[in-house]
């Protein structure tokens, strides 16, 4: 199902955004602390949203399989 692939890609992208922000903060903690904090919050929110899409798609697939059985 396409929703699974899209959500998985979104999870990967959000995790990469979070990790990149954390690395930038570790390299230079005082450079843009507020901006990096906002970036990490956005990445965490995107991760949660994609996880929710993945759960919903999984539930929909399960329901479909139940109907077909």
mmCIF file of N, CA, C and O in Angstrom:
data_model
loop_
_atom_site.group_PDB
_atom_site.id
_atom_site.type_symbol
_atom_site.label_atom_id
_atom_site.label_comp_id
_atom_site.label_asym_id
_atom_site.label_seq_id
_atom_site.Cartn_x
_atom_site.Cartn_y
_atom_site.Cartn_z
ATOM 1 N N UNK A 1 0.845 -1.182 0.000
ATOM 2 C CA UNK A 1 0.000 0.000 0.000
ATOM 3 C C UNK A 1 0.888 1.242 0.000
ATOM 4 O O UNK A 1 1.885 1.295 0.693
ATOM 5 N N UNK A 2 0.509 2.231 -0.747
ATOM 6 C CA UNK A 2 1.336 3.416 -0.911
ATOM 7 C C UNK A 2 1.482 4.217 0.389
ATOM 8 O O UNK A 2 2.522 4.816 0.639
ATOM 9 N N UNK A 3 0.456 4.234 1.227
ATOM 10 C CA UNK A 3 0.514 5.000 2.477
ATOM 11 C C UNK A 3 1.644 4.495 3.376
ATOM 12 O O UNK A 3 2.312 5.289 4.045
ATOM 13 N N UNK A 4 1.862 3.189 3.380
ATOM 14 C CA UNK A 4 2.944 2.635 4.193
ATOM 15 C C UNK A 4 4.306 3.170 3.735
ATOM 16 O O UNK A 4 5.127 3.573 4.561
ATOM 17 N N UNK A 5 4.528 3.180 2.456
ATOM 18 C CA UNK A 5 5.810 3.641 1.916
ATOM 19 C C UNK A 5 6.011 5.125 2.172
ATOM 20 O O UNK A 5 7.111 5.562 2.539
ATOM 21 N N UNK A 6 4.957 5.900 1.992
ATOM 22 C CA UNK A 6 5.054 7.344 2.217
ATOM 23 C C UNK A 6 5.333 7.633 3.686
ATOM 24 O O UNK A 6 6.183 8.461 4.024
ATOM 25 N N UNK A 7 4.611 6.950 4.577
ATOM 26 C CA UNK A 7 4.811 7.173 6.014
ATOM 27 C C UNK A 7 6.215 6.738 6.444
ATOM 28 O O UNK A 7 6.866 7.421 7.248
ATOM 29 N N UNK A 8 6.692 5.622 5.911
ATOM 30 C CA UNK A 8 8.035 5.149 6.254
ATOM 31 C C UNK A 8 9.091 6.150 5.791
ATOM 32 O O UNK A 8 10.057 6.443 6.518
ATOM 33 N N UNK A 9 8.905 6.694 4.596
ATOM 34 C CA UNK A 9 9.843 7.711 4.099
ATOM 35 C C UNK A 9 9.785 8.961 4.970
ATOM 36 O O UNK A 9 10.810 9.585 5.249
ATOM 37 N N UNK A 10 8.590 9.331 5.396
ATOM 38 C CA UNK A 10 8.435 10.489 6.281
ATOM 39 C C UNK A 10 9.112 10.275 7.627
ATOM 40 O O UNK A 10 9.724 11.195 8.176
ATOM 41 N N UNK A 11 9.005 9.069 8.170
ATOM 42 C CA UNK A 11 9.682 8.744 9.427
ATOM 43 C C UNK A 11 11.198 8.886 9.276
ATOM 44 O O UNK A 11 11.874 9.460 10.139
ATOM 45 N N UNK A 12 11.708 8.362 8.181
ATOM 46 C CA UNK A 12 13.141 8.436 7.926
ATOM 47 C C UNK A 12 13.605 9.882 7.772
ATOM 48 O O UNK A 12 14.628 10.282 8.345
ATOM 49 N N UNK A 13 12.834 10.681 7.045
ATOM 50 C CA UNK A 13 13.193 12.089 6.839
ATOM 51 C C UNK A 13 13.143 12.874 8.149
ATOM 52 O O UNK A 13 14.029 13.688 8.432
ATOM 53 N N UNK A 14 12.126 12.614 8.952
ATOM 54 C CA UNK A 14 12.005 13.322 10.230
ATOM 55 C C UNK A 14 13.144 12.946 11.169
ATOM 56 O O UNK A 14 13.711 13.810 11.854
ATOM 57 N N UNK A 15 13.488 11.676 11.203
ATOM 58 C CA UNK A 15 14.603 11.237 12.050
ATOM 59 C C UNK A 15 15.911 11.871 11.583
ATOM 60 O O UNK A 15 16.743 12.286 12.403
ATOM 61 N N UNK A 16 16.095 11.968 10.276
ATOM 62 C CA UNK A 16 17.312 12.591 9.733
ATOM 63 C C UNK A 16 17.369 14.079 10.081
ATOM 64 O O UNK A 16 18.435 14.597 10.424
ATOM 65 N N UNK A 17 16.218 14.772 9.983
ATOM 66 C CA UNK A 17 16.168 16.193 10.362
ATOM 67 C C UNK A 17 16.541 16.375 11.829
ATOM 68 O O UNK A 17 17.292 17.281 12.191
ATOM 69 N N UNK A 18 15.982 15.524 12.694
ATOM 70 C CA UNK A 18 16.252 15.618 14.126
ATOM 71 C C UNK A 18 17.732 15.374 14.407
ATOM 72 O O UNK A 18 18.363 16.124 15.158
ATOM 73 N N UNK A 19 18.276 14.337 13.800
ATOM 74 C CA UNK A 19 19.684 14.005 14.017
ATOM 75 C C UNK A 19 20.612 15.109 13.514
ATOM 76 O O UNK A 19 21.584 15.475 14.183
ATOM 77 N N UNK A 20 20.309 15.670 12.354
ATOM 78 C CA UNK A 20 21.132 16.750 11.810
ATOM 79 C C UNK A 20 21.100 17.968 12.719
ATOM 80 O O UNK A 20 22.136 18.604 12.969
ATOM 81 N N UNK A 21 19.945 18.282 13.247
ATOM 82 C CA UNK A 21 19.829 19.418 14.163
ATOM 83 C C UNK A 21 20.611 19.162 15.449
ATOM 84 O O UNK A 21 21.298 20.053 15.956
ATOM 85 N N UNK A 22 20.499 17.955 15.959
ATOM 86 C CA UNK A 22 21.237 17.611 17.180
ATOM 87 C C UNK A 22 22.748 17.694 16.959
ATOM 88 O O UNK A 22 23.492 18.190 17.818
ATOM 89 N N UNK A 23 23.199 17.258 15.796
ATOM 90 C CA UNK A 23 24.638 17.331 15.479
ATOM 91 C C UNK A 23 25.107 18.783 15.382
ATOM 92 O O UNK A 23 26.183 19.129 15.860
ATOM 93 N N UNK A 24 24.283 19.621 14.739
ATOM 94 C CA UNK A 24 24.653 21.049 14.633
ATOM 95 C C UNK A 24 24.728 21.690 16.006
ATOM 96 O O UNK A 24 25.629 22.475 16.290
ATOM 97 N N UNK A 25 23.794 21.351 16.874
ATOM 98 C CA UNK A 25 23.789 21.905 18.223
ATOM 99 C C UNK A 25 24.992 21.409 19.013
ATOM 100 O O UNK A 25 25.614 22.172 19.750
ATOM 101 N N UNK A 26 25.331 20.134 18.852
ATOM 102 C CA UNK A 26 26.489 19.583 19.567
ATOM 103 C C UNK A 26 27.787 20.220 19.081
ATOM 104 O O UNK A 26 28.705 20.460 19.873
ATOM 105 N N UNK A 27 27.858 20.520 17.795
ATOM 106 C CA UNK A 27 29.074 21.107 17.228
ATOM 107 C C UNK A 27 29.278 22.541 17.693
ATOM 108 O O UNK A 27 30.402 22.972 17.950
ATOM 109 N N UNK A 28 28.181 23.302 17.788
ATOM 110 C CA UNK A 28 28.268 24.706 18.203
ATOM 111 C C UNK A 28 27.011 25.058 18.990
ATOM 112 O O UNK A 28 26.045 25.583 18.426
ATOM 113 N N UNK A 29 27.012 24.769 20.298
ATOM 114 C CA UNK A 29 25.799 24.888 21.108
ATOM 115 C C UNK A 29 25.153 26.275 21.128
ATOM 116 O O UNK A 29 23.951 26.383 21.289
ATOM 117 N N UNK A 30 25.909 27.318 20.981
ATOM 118 C CA UNK A 30 25.352 28.660 21.114
ATOM 119 C C UNK A 30 25.079 29.346 19.785
ATOM 120 O O UNK A 30 24.653 30.496 19.766
ATOM 121 N N UNK A 31 25.309 28.663 18.672
ATOM 122 C CA UNK A 31 25.155 29.289 17.356
ATOM 123 C C UNK A 31 23.706 29.715 17.120
ATOM 124 O O UNK A 31 23.433 30.876 16.863
ATOM 125 N N UNK A 32 22.768 28.787 17.170
ATOM 126 C CA UNK A 32 21.356 29.100 16.930
ATOM 127 C C UNK A 32 20.513 28.144 17.756
ATOM 128 O O UNK A 32 19.762 27.322 17.223
ATOM 129 N N UNK A 33 20.622 28.258 19.047
ATOM 130 C CA UNK A 33 19.951 27.325 19.943
ATOM 131 C C UNK A 33 18.437 27.356 19.758
ATOM 132 O O UNK A 33 17.790 26.315 19.671
ATOM 133 N N UNK A 34 17.863 28.545 19.658
ATOM 134 C CA UNK A 34 16.409 28.652 19.494
ATOM 135 C C UNK A 34 15.962 28.049 18.168
ATOM 136 O O UNK A 34 14.984 27.295 18.115
ATOM 137 N N UNK A 35 16.664 28.353 17.106
ATOM 138 C CA UNK A 35 16.309 27.820 15.793
ATOM 139 C C UNK A 35 16.413 26.310 15.738
ATOM 140 O O UNK A 35 15.560 25.634 15.153
ATOM 141 N N UNK A 36 17.460 25.767 16.338
ATOM 142 C CA UNK A 36 17.638 24.316 16.346
ATOM 143 C C UNK A 36 16.597 23.636 17.232
ATOM 144 O O UNK A 36 16.144 22.527 16.931
ATOM 145 N N UNK A 37 16.200 24.294 18.303
ATOM 146 C CA UNK A 37 15.148 23.735 19.154
ATOM 147 C C UNK A 37 13.837 23.663 18.381
ATOM 148 O O UNK A 37 13.129 22.654 18.430
ATOM 149 N N UNK A 38 13.531 24.718 17.655
ATOM 150 C CA UNK A 38 12.328 24.725 16.819
ATOM 151 C C UNK A 38 12.419 23.626 15.760
ATOM 152 O O UNK A 38 11.435 22.926 15.496
ATOM 153 N N UNK A 39 13.581 23.458 15.159
ATOM 154 C CA UNK A 39 13.779 22.418 14.146
ATOM 155 C C UNK A 39 13.538 21.033 14.738
ATOM 156 O O UNK A 39 12.876 20.185 14.125
ATOM 157 N N UNK A 40 14.057 20.788 15.944
ATOM 158 C CA UNK A 40 13.868 19.480 16.574
ATOM 159 C C UNK A 40 12.411 19.248 16.954
ATOM 160 O O UNK A 40 11.898 18.136 16.811
ATOM 161 N N UNK A 41 11.725 20.275 17.421
ATOM 162 C CA UNK A 41 10.302 20.136 17.740
ATOM 163 C C UNK A 41 9.516 19.826 16.466
ATOM 164 O O UNK A 41 8.631 18.957 16.463
ATOM 165 N N UNK A 42 9.840 20.517 15.376
ATOM 166 C CA UNK A 42 9.181 20.244 14.099
ATOM 167 C C UNK A 42 9.442 18.840 13.609
ATOM 168 O O UNK A 42 8.541 18.155 13.101
ATOM 169 N N UNK A 43 10.679 18.382 13.757
ATOM 170 C CA UNK A 43 11.031 17.026 13.332
ATOM 171 C C UNK A 43 10.305 15.988 14.186
ATOM 172 O O UNK A 43 9.810 14.980 13.659
ATOM 173 N N UNK A 44 10.215 16.235 15.479
ATOM 174 C CA UNK A 44 9.506 15.303 16.363
ATOM 175 C C UNK A 44 8.020 15.253 16.023
ATOM 176 O O UNK A 44 7.408 14.174 16.009
ATOM 177 N N UNK A 45 7.439 16.402 15.718
ATOM 178 C CA UNK A 45 6.028 16.453 15.336
ATOM 179 C C UNK A 45 5.803 15.722 14.020
ATOM 180 O O UNK A 45 4.824 14.969 13.875
ATOM 181 N N UNK A 46 6.698 15.918 13.057
ATOM 182 C CA UNK A 46 6.589 15.213 11.778
ATOM 183 C C UNK A 46 6.713 13.710 11.981
ATOM 184 O O UNK A 46 5.991 12.923 11.348
ATOM 185 N N UNK A 47 7.602 13.292 12.871
ATOM 186 C CA UNK A 47 7.778 11.870 13.152
ATOM 187 C C UNK A 47 6.492 11.287 13.726
ATOM 188 O O UNK A 47 6.022 10.233 13.295
ATOM 189 N N UNK A 48 5.899 11.988 14.704
ATOM 190 C CA UNK A 48 4.656 11.515 15.313
ATOM 191 C C UNK A 48 3.532 11.445 14.291
ATOM 192 O O UNK A 48 2.731 10.500 14.292
ATOM 193 N N UNK A 49 3.444 12.442 13.421
ATOM 194 C CA UNK A 49 2.396 12.454 12.398
ATOM 195 C C UNK A 49 2.553 11.277 11.441
ATOM 196 O O UNK A 49 1.571 10.600 11.103
ATOM 197 N N UNK A 50 3.777 11.007 11.013
ATOM 198 C CA UNK A 50 4.015 9.888 10.104
ATOM 199 C C UNK A 50 3.777 8.551 10.789
ATOM 200 O O UNK A 50 3.290 7.609 10.166
ATOM 201 N N UNK A 51 4.103 8.459 12.071
ATOM 202 C CA UNK A 51 3.824 7.231 12.815
ATOM 203 C C UNK A 51 2.319 7.002 12.908
ATOM 204 O O UNK A 51 1.840 5.873 12.783
ATOM 205 N N UNK A 52 1.565 8.072 13.090
ATOM 206 C CA UNK A 52 0.112 7.976 13.143
ATOM 207 C C UNK A 52 -0.457 7.519 11.802
ATOM 208 O O UNK A 52 -1.371 6.682 11.752
ATOM 209 N N UNK A 53 0.077 8.052 10.717
ATOM 210 C CA UNK A 53 -0.356 7.628 9.381
ATOM 211 C C UNK A 53 -0.059 6.147 9.191
ATOM 212 O O UNK A 53 -0.893 5.390 8.678
ATOM 213 N N UNK A 54 1.102 5.714 9.623
ATOM 214 C CA UNK A 54 1.481 4.308 9.482
ATOM 215 C C UNK A 54 0.548 3.401 10.293
ATOM 216 O O UNK A 54 0.089 2.367 9.792
ATOM 217 N N UNK A 55 0.234 3.803 11.518
ATOM 218 C CA UNK A 55 -0.697 3.019 12.345
ATOM 219 C C UNK A 55 -2.086 2.942 11.696
ATOM 220 O O UNK A 55 -2.708 1.883 11.651
ATOM 221 N N UNK A 56 -2.559 4.086 11.210
ATOM 222 C CA UNK A 56 -3.881 4.123 10.584
ATOM 223 C C UNK A 56 -3.916 3.267 9.324
ATOM 224 O O UNK A 56 -4.877 2.517 9.098
ATOM 225 N N UNK A 57 -2.882 3.356 8.502
ATOM 226 C CA UNK A 57 -2.821 2.536 7.291
ATOM 227 C C UNK A 57 -2.785 1.052 7.648
ATOM 228 O O UNK A 57 -3.418 0.229 6.979
ATOM 229 N N UNK A 58 -2.070 0.719 8.705
ATOM 230 C CA UNK A 58 -2.002 -0.674 9.145
ATOM 231 C C UNK A 58 -3.375 -1.156 9.616
ATOM 232 O O UNK A 58 -3.797 -2.271 9.295
ATOM 233 N N UNK A 59 -4.077 -0.303 10.380
ATOM 234 C CA UNK A 59 -5.418 -0.663 10.829
ATOM 235 C C UNK A 59 -6.374 -0.835 9.646
ATOM 236 O O UNK A 59 -7.185 -1.764 9.625
ATOM 237 N N UNK A 60 -6.265 0.053 8.662
ATOM 238 C CA UNK A 60 -7.124 -0.041 7.483
ATOM 239 C C UNK A 60 -6.844 -1.315 6.695
ATOM 240 O O UNK A 60 -7.773 -1.989 6.229
ATOM 241 N N UNK A 61 -5.574 -1.667 6.574
ATOM 242 C CA UNK A 61 -5.210 -2.906 5.884
ATOM 243 C C UNK A 61 -5.758 -4.110 6.631
ATOM 244 O O UNK A 61 -6.287 -5.046 6.023
ATOM 245 N N UNK A 62 -5.635 -4.081 7.956
ATOM 246 C CA UNK A 62 -6.170 -5.178 8.763
ATOM 247 C C UNK A 62 -7.672 -5.307 8.610
ATOM 248 O O UNK A 62 -8.209 -6.435 8.490
ATOM 249 N N UNK A 63 -8.370 -4.173 8.605
ATOM 250 C CA UNK A 63 -9.823 -4.199 8.421
ATOM 251 C C UNK A 63 -10.191 -4.763 7.060
ATOM 252 O O UNK A 63 -11.121 -5.563 6.920
ATOM 253 N N UNK A 64 -9.471 -4.340 6.045
ATOM 254 C CA UNK A 64 -9.719 -4.839 4.692
ATOM 255 C C UNK A 64 -9.516 -6.347 4.624
ATOM 256 O O UNK A 64 -10.331 -7.072 4.041
ATOM 257 N N UNK A 65 -8.436 -6.817 5.226
ATOM 258 C CA UNK A 65 -8.171 -8.257 5.218
ATOM 259 C C UNK A 65 -9.257 -9.019 5.973
ATOM 260 O O UNK A 65 -9.640 -10.120 5.584
ATOM 261 N N UNK A 66 -9.750 -8.429 7.078
ATOM 262 C CA UNK A 66 -10.835 -9.065 7.817
ATOM 263 C C UNK A 66 -12.104 -9.164 6.963
ATOM 264 O O UNK A 66 -12.826 -10.159 7.029
ATOM 265 N N UNK A 67 -12.371 -8.127 6.197
ATOM 266 C CA UNK A 67 -13.559 -8.127 5.342
ATOM 267 C C UNK A 67 -13.448 -9.171 4.231
ATOM 268 O O UNK A 67 -14.439 -9.781 3.835
ATOM 269 N N UNK A 68 -12.242 -9.346 3.713
ATOM 270 C CA UNK A 68 -12.034 -10.279 2.629
ATOM 271 C C UNK A 68 -11.988 -11.737 3.091
ATOM 272 O O UNK A 68 -12.176 -12.657 2.299
ATOM 273 N N UNK A 69 -11.730 -11.940 4.374
ATOM 274 C CA UNK A 69 -11.588 -13.314 4.892
ATOM 275 C C UNK A 69 -12.925 -13.981 5.115
ATOM 276 O O UNK A 69 -13.958 -13.495 5.091
#
